[in-house]
Amino acid sequence: MGGYSLRSTKAMDLSLDRFAFVSRLIHAAGFSGWVLLIDEVELIGRYSLMQRAKSYAEIRRWVEGSKKYPPSPIISVLTSVDDFEGEVLIGKGDYNKIPQRLAAKDRLEEAMLSIDAIAGMKILGSRQSELQSPNDNELNVTYEAIRRIHGAAYNWDPPHVGGLERLGSNRMRQYVRAWINEWDLIRLDPTFIPQTTVTKVEIDYGEDGDLTQLFDLLEST
C-alpha cells in the first residue's frame, strides 16, 4: 500500500469551511440563515498597508461571498465610524496605494487580491447606511425596558435618572450607557446624584505594531 502525504490545514482556511457548515446546519434546522455582526471595522486603519489590503478582500468575501465556496445562508453586517473613508481610504491613499503595491508584484495571486481588495474598499466607501439618532419615542420605550431589566437583575426599583441631554448628535448606545452607569452608582450609594457628561474621543488611525503582529500570527496558524 502506498503512503499518502497529508499536510496540515491552516486554521484560517478551516474557518471558512466551519462557517459554511454551521450556516447550512442552521438553515437545515428550520431557520432562514445566519447573520454575522462584525463590529469596529475601523481597526483596519491601524494595520499595515498589505494587511489592510487583505482585510478589504475579506470584507468583500463576507459581504458578497466567495467564488471558491458554494453560496451559504450567511448575511454579514459591518459597523464602522462615519469618517473611515475620508481618514483611511482617501486620507491614507488606500484607493490608489493598494492596487499599485499589488500590481508591482506582477503575480496572479496579488492580482486576484487586488480585485477583491478594491471591491472591499468600494463596499466601505459607498455601501454604508448611516445610523439615525433615536427619536423621543424610541428613547422612552428603550429607557423603560432597560429600567425594568436593571431592576430585575439587582432586585430593586431603579429611580428615574436624567442620563444624557437629548441631542440629535447622540447615539442610542450613549444613552443606554449613561442610564446604566447612573443606576449602578445610585444603587451603590442612594444619596449620590450622578451627572453624565460626554467627551469626544479622537480615533487614532496610526499603524499599531501589536495589531500587526497579531494579524501575522493569525495568518501563520
PDB file of C-alpha atoms in Angstrom:
ATOM      1  CA  MET A   1       0.000   0.000   0.000  1.00  0.00           C
ATOM      2  CA  GLY A   2       1.385   3.384  -0.963  1.00  0.00           C
ATOM      3  CA  GLY A   3       1.702   6.156   1.521  1.00  0.00           C
ATOM      4  CA  TYR A   4      -0.176   9.442   1.431  1.00  0.00           C
ATOM      5  CA  SER A   5       1.225  12.838   2.238  1.00  0.00           C
ATOM      6  CA  LEU A   6      -1.268  14.616   4.478  1.00  0.00           C
ATOM      7  CA  ARG A   7      -0.418  18.221   5.150  1.00  0.00           C
ATOM      8  CA  SER A   8      -1.919  20.190   7.991  1.00  0.00           C
ATOM      9  CA  THR A   9      -4.513  22.816   7.119  1.00  0.00           C
ATOM     10  CA  LYS A  10      -4.231  26.351   8.417  1.00  0.00           C
ATOM     11  CA  ALA A  11      -6.836  27.346  10.978  1.00  0.00           C
ATOM     12  CA  MET A  12      -7.674  30.356   8.800  1.00  0.00           C
ATOM     13  CA  ASP A  13      -8.571  28.064   5.884  1.00  0.00           C
ATOM     14  CA  LEU A  14     -10.584  25.726   8.091  1.00  0.00           C
ATOM     15  CA  SER A  15     -12.595  28.642   9.443  1.00  0.00           C
ATOM     16  CA  LEU A  16     -14.258  29.152   6.046  1.00  0.00           C
ATOM     17  CA  ASP A  17     -15.424  25.539   5.979  1.00  0.00           C
ATOM     18  CA  ARG A  18     -16.668  25.796   9.557  1.00  0.00           C
ATOM     19  CA  PHE A  19     -18.704  28.917   8.864  1.00  0.00           C
ATOM     20  CA  ALA A  20     -20.180  27.322   5.735  1.00  0.00           C
ATOM     21  CA  PHE A  21     -21.068  24.147   7.661  1.00  0.00           C
ATOM     22  CA  VAL A  22     -22.659  25.941  10.620  1.00  0.00           C
ATOM     23  CA  SER A  23     -24.698  28.253   8.388  1.00  0.00           C
ATOM     24  CA  ARG A  24     -26.104  25.266   6.487  1.00  0.00           C
ATOM     25  CA  LEU A  25     -26.775  23.448   9.761  1.00  0.00           C
ATOM     26  CA  ILE A  26     -28.733  26.481  10.998  1.00  0.00           C
ATOM     27  CA  HIS A  27     -30.699  26.531   7.755  1.00  0.00           C
ATOM     28  CA  ALA A  28     -31.380  22.797   7.962  1.00  0.00           C
ATOM     29  CA  ALA A  29     -32.741  23.333  11.487  1.00  0.00           C
ATOM     30  CA  GLY A  30     -35.504  25.478  10.043  1.00  0.00           C
ATOM     31  CA  PHE A  31     -34.040  28.979  10.334  1.00  0.00           C
ATOM     32  CA  SER A  32     -33.620  31.380   7.426  1.00  0.00           C
ATOM     33  CA  GLY A  33     -29.886  31.661   7.923  1.00  0.00           C
ATOM     34  CA  TRP A  34     -27.160  33.257   9.993  1.00  0.00           C
ATOM     35  CA  VAL A  35     -26.500  36.976  10.458  1.00  0.00           C
ATOM     36  CA  LEU A  36     -22.898  37.851  11.367  1.00  0.00           C
ATOM     37  CA  LEU A  37     -22.363  41.181  13.101  1.00  0.00           C
ATOM     38  CA  ILE A  38     -18.784  42.469  12.634  1.00  0.00           C
ATOM     39  CA  ASP A  39     -18.022  45.497  14.799  1.00  0.00           C
ATOM     40  CA  GLU A  40     -15.245  48.112  14.783  1.00  0.00           C
ATOM     41  CA  VAL A  41     -14.188  47.642  11.171  1.00  0.00           C
ATOM     42  CA  GLU A  42     -12.283  50.929  11.528  1.00  0.00           C
ATOM     43  CA  LEU A  43      -9.495  48.962  13.268  1.00  0.00           C
ATOM     44  CA  ILE A  44      -8.355  48.047   9.758  1.00  0.00           C
ATOM     45  CA  GLY A  45      -6.960  51.564   9.557  1.00  0.00           C
ATOM     46  CA  ARG A  46      -4.299  50.627  12.125  1.00  0.00           C
ATOM     47  CA  TYR A  47      -2.909  47.693  10.122  1.00  0.00           C
ATOM     48  CA  SER A  48      -0.008  47.854   7.706  1.00  0.00           C
ATOM     49  CA  LEU A  49      -0.762  48.527   4.044  1.00  0.00           C
ATOM     50  CA  MET A  50      -0.688  44.885   2.949  1.00  0.00           C
ATOM     51  CA  GLN A  51      -2.722  43.786   5.944  1.00  0.00           C
ATOM     52  CA  ARG A  52      -5.314  46.407   5.077  1.00  0.00           C
ATOM     53  CA  ALA A  53      -5.437  45.036   1.537  1.00  0.00           C
ATOM     54  CA  LYS A  54      -6.121  41.513   2.836  1.00  0.00           C
ATOM     55  CA  SER A  55      -8.741  42.853   5.228  1.00  0.00           C
ATOM     56  CA  TYR A  56     -10.598  44.673   2.454  1.00  0.00           C
ATOM     57  CA  ALA A  57     -10.562  41.444   0.443  1.00  0.00           C
ATOM     58  CA  GLU A  58     -12.070  39.630   3.435  1.00  0.00           C
ATOM     59  CA  ILE A  59     -14.808  42.249   3.659  1.00  0.00           C
ATOM     60  CA  ARG A  60     -15.770  41.532   0.089  1.00  0.00           C
ATOM     61  CA  ARG A  61     -15.909  37.811   0.834  1.00  0.00           C
ATOM     62  CA  TRP A  62     -18.106  38.236   3.908  1.00  0.00           C
ATOM     63  CA  VAL A  63     -20.466  40.664   2.216  1.00  0.00           C
ATOM     64  CA  GLU A  64     -20.636  39.262  -1.312  1.00  0.00           C
ATOM     65  CA  GLY A  65     -19.485  35.671  -0.853  1.00  0.00           C
ATOM     66  CA  SER A  66     -16.628  33.810  -2.490  1.00  0.00           C
ATOM     67  CA  LYS A  67     -16.449  32.086  -5.856  1.00  0.00           C
ATOM     68  CA  LYS A  68     -14.390  29.347  -4.221  1.00  0.00           C
ATOM     69  CA  TYR A  69     -17.260  28.287  -1.946  1.00  0.00           C
ATOM     70  CA  PRO A  70     -20.892  27.484  -2.725  1.00  0.00           C
ATOM     71  CA  PRO A  71     -23.400  30.115  -1.537  1.00  0.00           C
ATOM     72  CA  SER A  72     -24.144  29.826   2.174  1.00  0.00           C
ATOM     73  CA  PRO A  73     -27.115  31.283   4.064  1.00  0.00           C
ATOM     74  CA  ILE A  74     -24.990  33.967   5.709  1.00  0.00           C
ATOM     75  CA  ILE A  75     -25.578  37.720   5.813  1.00  0.00           C
ATOM     76  CA  SER A  76     -22.814  39.952   7.185  1.00  0.00           C
ATOM     77  CA  VAL A  77     -23.486  43.336   8.754  1.00  0.00           C
ATOM     78  CA  LEU A  78     -20.440  45.516   9.423  1.00  0.00           C
ATOM     79  CA  THR A  79     -20.149  48.637  11.558  1.00  0.00           C
ATOM     80  CA  SER A  80     -17.596  51.402  11.283  1.00  0.00           C
ATOM     81  CA  VAL A  81     -17.153  55.059  12.152  1.00  0.00           C
ATOM     82  CA  ASP A  82     -18.511  57.563   9.666  1.00  0.00           C
ATOM     83  CA  ASP A  83     -15.150  59.112   8.770  1.00  0.00           C
ATOM     84  CA  PHE A  84     -13.374  55.885   7.778  1.00  0.00           C
ATOM     85  CA  GLU A  85     -13.438  56.604   4.064  1.00  0.00           C
ATOM     86  CA  GLY A  86     -12.087  60.131   4.496  1.00  0.00           C
ATOM     87  CA  GLU A  87      -9.422  59.216   7.028  1.00  0.00           C
ATOM     88  CA  VAL A  88      -8.194  55.877   5.654  1.00  0.00           C
ATOM     89  CA  LEU A  89      -9.407  55.070   2.147  1.00  0.00           C
ATOM     90  CA  ILE A  90      -8.716  58.631   0.983  1.00  0.00           C
ATOM     91  CA  GLY A  91      -6.539  60.040   3.773  1.00  0.00           C
ATOM     92  CA  LYS A  92      -4.045  57.170   3.730  1.00  0.00           C
ATOM     93  CA  GLY A  93      -4.405  56.761  -0.007  1.00  0.00           C
ATOM     94  CA  ASP A  94      -5.586  53.148   0.103  1.00  0.00           C
ATOM     95  CA  TYR A  95      -7.730  53.584  -3.006  1.00  0.00           C
ATOM     96  CA  ASN A  96      -4.546  54.200  -5.012  1.00  0.00           C
ATOM     97  CA  LYS A  97      -1.689  52.709  -2.992  1.00  0.00           C
ATOM     98  CA  ILE A  98      -3.070  49.200  -2.569  1.00  0.00           C
ATOM     99  CA  PRO A  99      -3.694  48.480  -6.301  1.00  0.00           C
ATOM    100  CA  GLN A 100      -0.289  49.995  -7.124  1.00  0.00           C
ATOM    101  CA  ARG A 101       1.540  47.924  -4.498  1.00  0.00           C
ATOM    102  CA  LEU A 102      -0.120  44.684  -5.598  1.00  0.00           C
ATOM    103  CA  ALA A 103       0.363  45.386  -9.313  1.00  0.00           C
ATOM    104  CA  ALA A 104       4.089  45.910  -8.705  1.00  0.00           C
ATOM    105  CA  LYS A 105       4.435  42.283  -7.565  1.00  0.00           C
ATOM    106  CA  ASP A 106       3.239  41.132 -11.017  1.00  0.00           C
ATOM    107  CA  ARG A 107       1.838  37.801  -9.797  1.00  0.00           C
ATOM    108  CA  LEU A 108      -1.577  36.206 -10.281  1.00  0.00           C
ATOM    109  CA  GLU A 109      -2.165  35.824  -6.545  1.00  0.00           C
ATOM    110  CA  GLU A 110      -1.658  39.547  -5.926  1.00  0.00           C
ATOM    111  CA  ALA A 111      -3.763  40.415  -8.980  1.00  0.00           C
ATOM    112  CA  MET A 112      -6.699  38.450  -7.541  1.00  0.00           C
ATOM    113  CA  LEU A 113      -6.135  40.008  -4.127  1.00  0.00           C
ATOM    114  CA  SER A 114      -6.201  43.452  -5.726  1.00  0.00           C
ATOM    115  CA  ILE A 115      -9.590  42.770  -7.327  1.00  0.00           C
ATOM    116  CA  ASP A 116     -11.082  41.660  -4.013  1.00  0.00           C
ATOM    117  CA  ALA A 117      -9.448  44.490  -2.045  1.00  0.00           C
ATOM    118  CA  ILE A 118     -10.771  47.131  -4.442  1.00  0.00           C
ATOM    119  CA  ALA A 119     -14.264  45.642  -4.177  1.00  0.00           C
ATOM    120  CA  GLY A 120     -13.996  45.624  -0.373  1.00  0.00           C
ATOM    121  CA  MET A 121     -12.930  49.265  -0.297  1.00  0.00           C
ATOM    122  CA  LYS A 122     -15.875  50.208  -2.508  1.00  0.00           C
ATOM    123  CA  ILE A 123     -18.206  48.428  -0.089  1.00  0.00           C
ATOM    124  CA  LEU A 124     -16.866  50.501   2.800  1.00  0.00           C
ATOM    125  CA  GLY A 125     -16.879  53.681   0.774  1.00  0.00           C
ATOM    126  CA  SER A 126     -20.232  53.623  -0.965  1.00  0.00           C
ATOM    127  CA  ARG A 127     -22.495  50.976   0.548  1.00  0.00           C
ATOM    128  CA  GLN A 128     -22.806  52.304   4.073  1.00  0.00           C
ATOM    129  CA  SER A 129     -26.073  53.261   5.757  1.00  0.00           C
ATOM    130  CA  GLU A 130     -25.678  55.920   8.408  1.00  0.00           C
ATOM    131  CA  LEU A 131     -27.416  55.132  11.669  1.00  0.00           C
ATOM    132  CA  GLN A 132     -30.036  57.706  12.553  1.00  0.00           C
ATOM    133  CA  SER A 133     -30.281  59.175  16.036  1.00  0.00           C
ATOM    134  CA  PRO A 134     -33.224  57.779  18.033  1.00  0.00           C
ATOM    135  CA  ASN A 135     -36.352  59.886  18.405  1.00  0.00           C
ATOM    136  CA  ASP A 136     -38.074  60.642  21.716  1.00  0.00           C
ATOM    137  CA  ASN A 137     -40.495  57.735  21.441  1.00  0.00           C
ATOM    138  CA  GLU A 138     -37.683  55.232  20.791  1.00  0.00           C
ATOM    139  CA  LEU A 139     -35.732  56.638  23.729  1.00  0.00           C
ATOM    140  CA  ASN A 140     -38.738  56.451  26.073  1.00  0.00           C
ATOM    141  CA  VAL A 141     -39.509  52.834  25.160  1.00  0.00           C
ATOM    142  CA  THR A 142     -35.858  51.791  25.474  1.00  0.00           C
ATOM    143  CA  TYR A 143     -35.433  53.648  28.777  1.00  0.00           C
ATOM    144  CA  GLU A 144     -38.385  51.866  30.384  1.00  0.00           C
ATOM    145  CA  ALA A 145     -37.305  48.469  29.064  1.00  0.00           C
ATOM    146  CA  ILE A 146     -33.753  48.821  30.411  1.00  0.00           C
ATOM    147  CA  ARG A 147     -35.057  50.194  33.697  1.00  0.00           C
ATOM    148  CA  ARG A 148     -37.158  47.039  34.145  1.00  0.00           C
ATOM    149  CA  ILE A 149     -34.210  44.813  33.217  1.00  0.00           C
ATOM    150  CA  HIS A 150     -31.881  46.598  35.645  1.00  0.00           C
ATOM    151  CA  GLY A 151     -34.473  46.287  38.394  1.00  0.00           C
ATOM    152  CA  ALA A 152     -34.932  42.572  37.775  1.00  0.00           C
ATOM    153  CA  ALA A 153     -31.169  41.969  37.625  1.00  0.00           C
ATOM    154  CA  TYR A 154     -30.466  43.593  41.006  1.00  0.00           C
ATOM    155  CA  ASN A 155     -33.859  43.076  42.673  1.00  0.00           C
ATOM    156  CA  TRP A 156     -34.579  46.761  43.261  1.00  0.00           C
ATOM    157  CA  ASP A 157     -36.721  49.596  41.914  1.00  0.00           C
ATOM    158  CA  PRO A 158     -34.417  51.897  39.912  1.00  0.00           C
ATOM    159  CA  PRO A 159     -35.314  55.564  40.295  1.00  0.00           C
ATOM    160  CA  HIS A 160     -35.692  57.801  37.295  1.00  0.00           C
ATOM    161  CA  VAL A 161     -32.383  59.248  36.097  1.00  0.00           C
ATOM    162  CA  GLY A 162     -31.566  62.108  33.789  1.00  0.00           C
ATOM    163  CA  GLY A 163     -28.945  60.434  31.661  1.00  0.00           C
ATOM    164  CA  LEU A 164     -27.812  62.469  28.672  1.00  0.00           C
ATOM    165  CA  GLU A 165     -29.368  65.558  27.239  1.00  0.00           C
ATOM    166  CA  ARG A 166     -31.409  64.512  24.238  1.00  0.00           C
ATOM    167  CA  LEU A 167     -29.477  65.778  21.236  1.00  0.00           C
ATOM    168  CA  GLY A 168     -29.552  64.770  17.597  1.00  0.00           C
ATOM    169  CA  SER A 169     -25.826  64.015  17.687  1.00  0.00           C
ATOM    170  CA  ASN A 170     -26.079  61.363  20.423  1.00  0.00           C
ATOM    171  CA  ARG A 171     -26.288  57.659  19.604  1.00  0.00           C
ATOM    172  CA  MET A 172     -28.550  55.124  21.278  1.00  0.00           C
ATOM    173  CA  ARG A 173     -25.651  53.307  22.944  1.00  0.00           C
ATOM    174  CA  GLN A 174     -24.581  56.576  24.603  1.00  0.00           C
ATOM    175  CA  TYR A 175     -27.985  56.981  26.205  1.00  0.00           C
ATOM    176  CA  VAL A 176     -28.044  53.329  27.312  1.00  0.00           C
ATOM    177  CA  ARG A 177     -24.556  53.538  28.799  1.00  0.00           C
ATOM    178  CA  ALA A 178     -25.436  56.721  30.696  1.00  0.00           C
ATOM    179  CA  TRP A 179     -28.647  55.282  32.175  1.00  0.00           C
ATOM    180  CA  ILE A 180     -26.942  52.074  33.319  1.00  0.00           C
ATOM    181  CA  ASN A 181     -23.963  53.939  34.798  1.00  0.00           C
ATOM    182  CA  GLU A 182     -26.229  56.242  36.789  1.00  0.00           C
ATOM    183  CA  TRP A 183     -28.377  53.380  38.102  1.00  0.00           C
ATOM    184  CA  ASP A 184     -25.250  51.462  39.115  1.00  0.00           C
ATOM    185  CA  LEU A 185     -23.921  54.444  41.062  1.00  0.00           C
ATOM    186  CA  ILE A 186     -27.215  55.159  42.801  1.00  0.00           C
ATOM    187  CA  ARG A 187     -27.633  51.503  43.728  1.00  0.00           C
ATOM    188  CA  LEU A 188     -24.236  51.594  45.444  1.00  0.00           C
ATOM    189  CA  ASP A 189     -24.900  54.962  47.099  1.00  0.00           C
ATOM    190  CA  PRO A 190     -28.567  56.058  47.201  1.00  0.00           C
ATOM    191  CA  THR A 191     -27.517  59.585  48.248  1.00  0.00           C
ATOM    192  CA  PHE A 192     -25.335  60.112  45.180  1.00  0.00           C
ATOM    193  CA  ILE A 193     -26.633  62.408  42.442  1.00  0.00           C
ATOM    194  CA  PRO A 194     -24.961  61.399  39.162  1.00  0.00           C
ATOM    195  CA  GLN A 195     -24.426  63.750  36.264  1.00  0.00           C
ATOM    196  CA  THR A 196     -23.155  62.339  32.969  1.00  0.00           C
ATOM    197  CA  THR A 197     -21.050  64.323  30.521  1.00  0.00           C
ATOM    198  CA  VAL A 198     -19.907  63.358  27.027  1.00  0.00           C
ATOM    199  CA  THR A 199     -16.324  63.675  25.811  1.00  0.00           C
ATOM    200  CA  LYS A 200     -15.411  63.125  22.188  1.00  0.00           C
ATOM    201  CA  VAL A 201     -12.667  60.541  21.722  1.00  0.00           C
ATOM    202  CA  GLU A 202     -10.493  61.013  18.664  1.00  0.00           C
ATOM    203  CA  ILE A 203      -9.746  57.794  16.783  1.00  0.00           C
ATOM    204  CA  ASP A 204      -6.087  57.054  16.145  1.00  0.00           C
ATOM    205  CA  TYR A 205      -5.511  55.642  12.674  1.00  0.00           C
ATOM    206  CA  GLY A 206      -1.754  55.277  13.111  1.00  0.00           C
ATOM    207  CA  GLU A 207      -0.350  51.811  12.479  1.00  0.00           C
ATOM    208  CA  ASP A 208      -0.375  49.657  15.616  1.00  0.00           C
ATOM    209  CA  GLY A 209       2.546  47.253  15.973  1.00  0.00           C
ATOM    210  CA  ASP A 210       0.636  44.931  18.306  1.00  0.00           C
ATOM    211  CA  LEU A 211      -2.246  44.581  15.861  1.00  0.00           C
ATOM    212  CA  THR A 212       0.239  43.974  13.063  1.00  0.00           C
ATOM    213  CA  GLN A 213       1.904  41.141  15.000  1.00  0.00           C
ATOM    214  CA  LEU A 214      -1.486  39.640  15.897  1.00  0.00           C
ATOM    215  CA  PHE A 215      -2.522  39.707  12.257  1.00  0.00           C
ATOM    216  CA  ASP A 216       0.707  37.963  11.213  1.00  0.00           C
ATOM    217  CA  LEU A 217       0.246  35.346  13.949  1.00  0.00           C
ATOM    218  CA  LEU A 218      -3.293  34.538  12.821  1.00  0.00           C
ATOM    219  CA  GLU A 219      -2.138  34.148   9.241  1.00  0.00           C
ATOM    220  CA  SER A 220       0.634  31.725  10.205  1.00  0.00           C
ATOM    221  CA  THR A 221      -1.553  29.371  12.263  1.00  0.00           C
TER     222      THR A 221
END
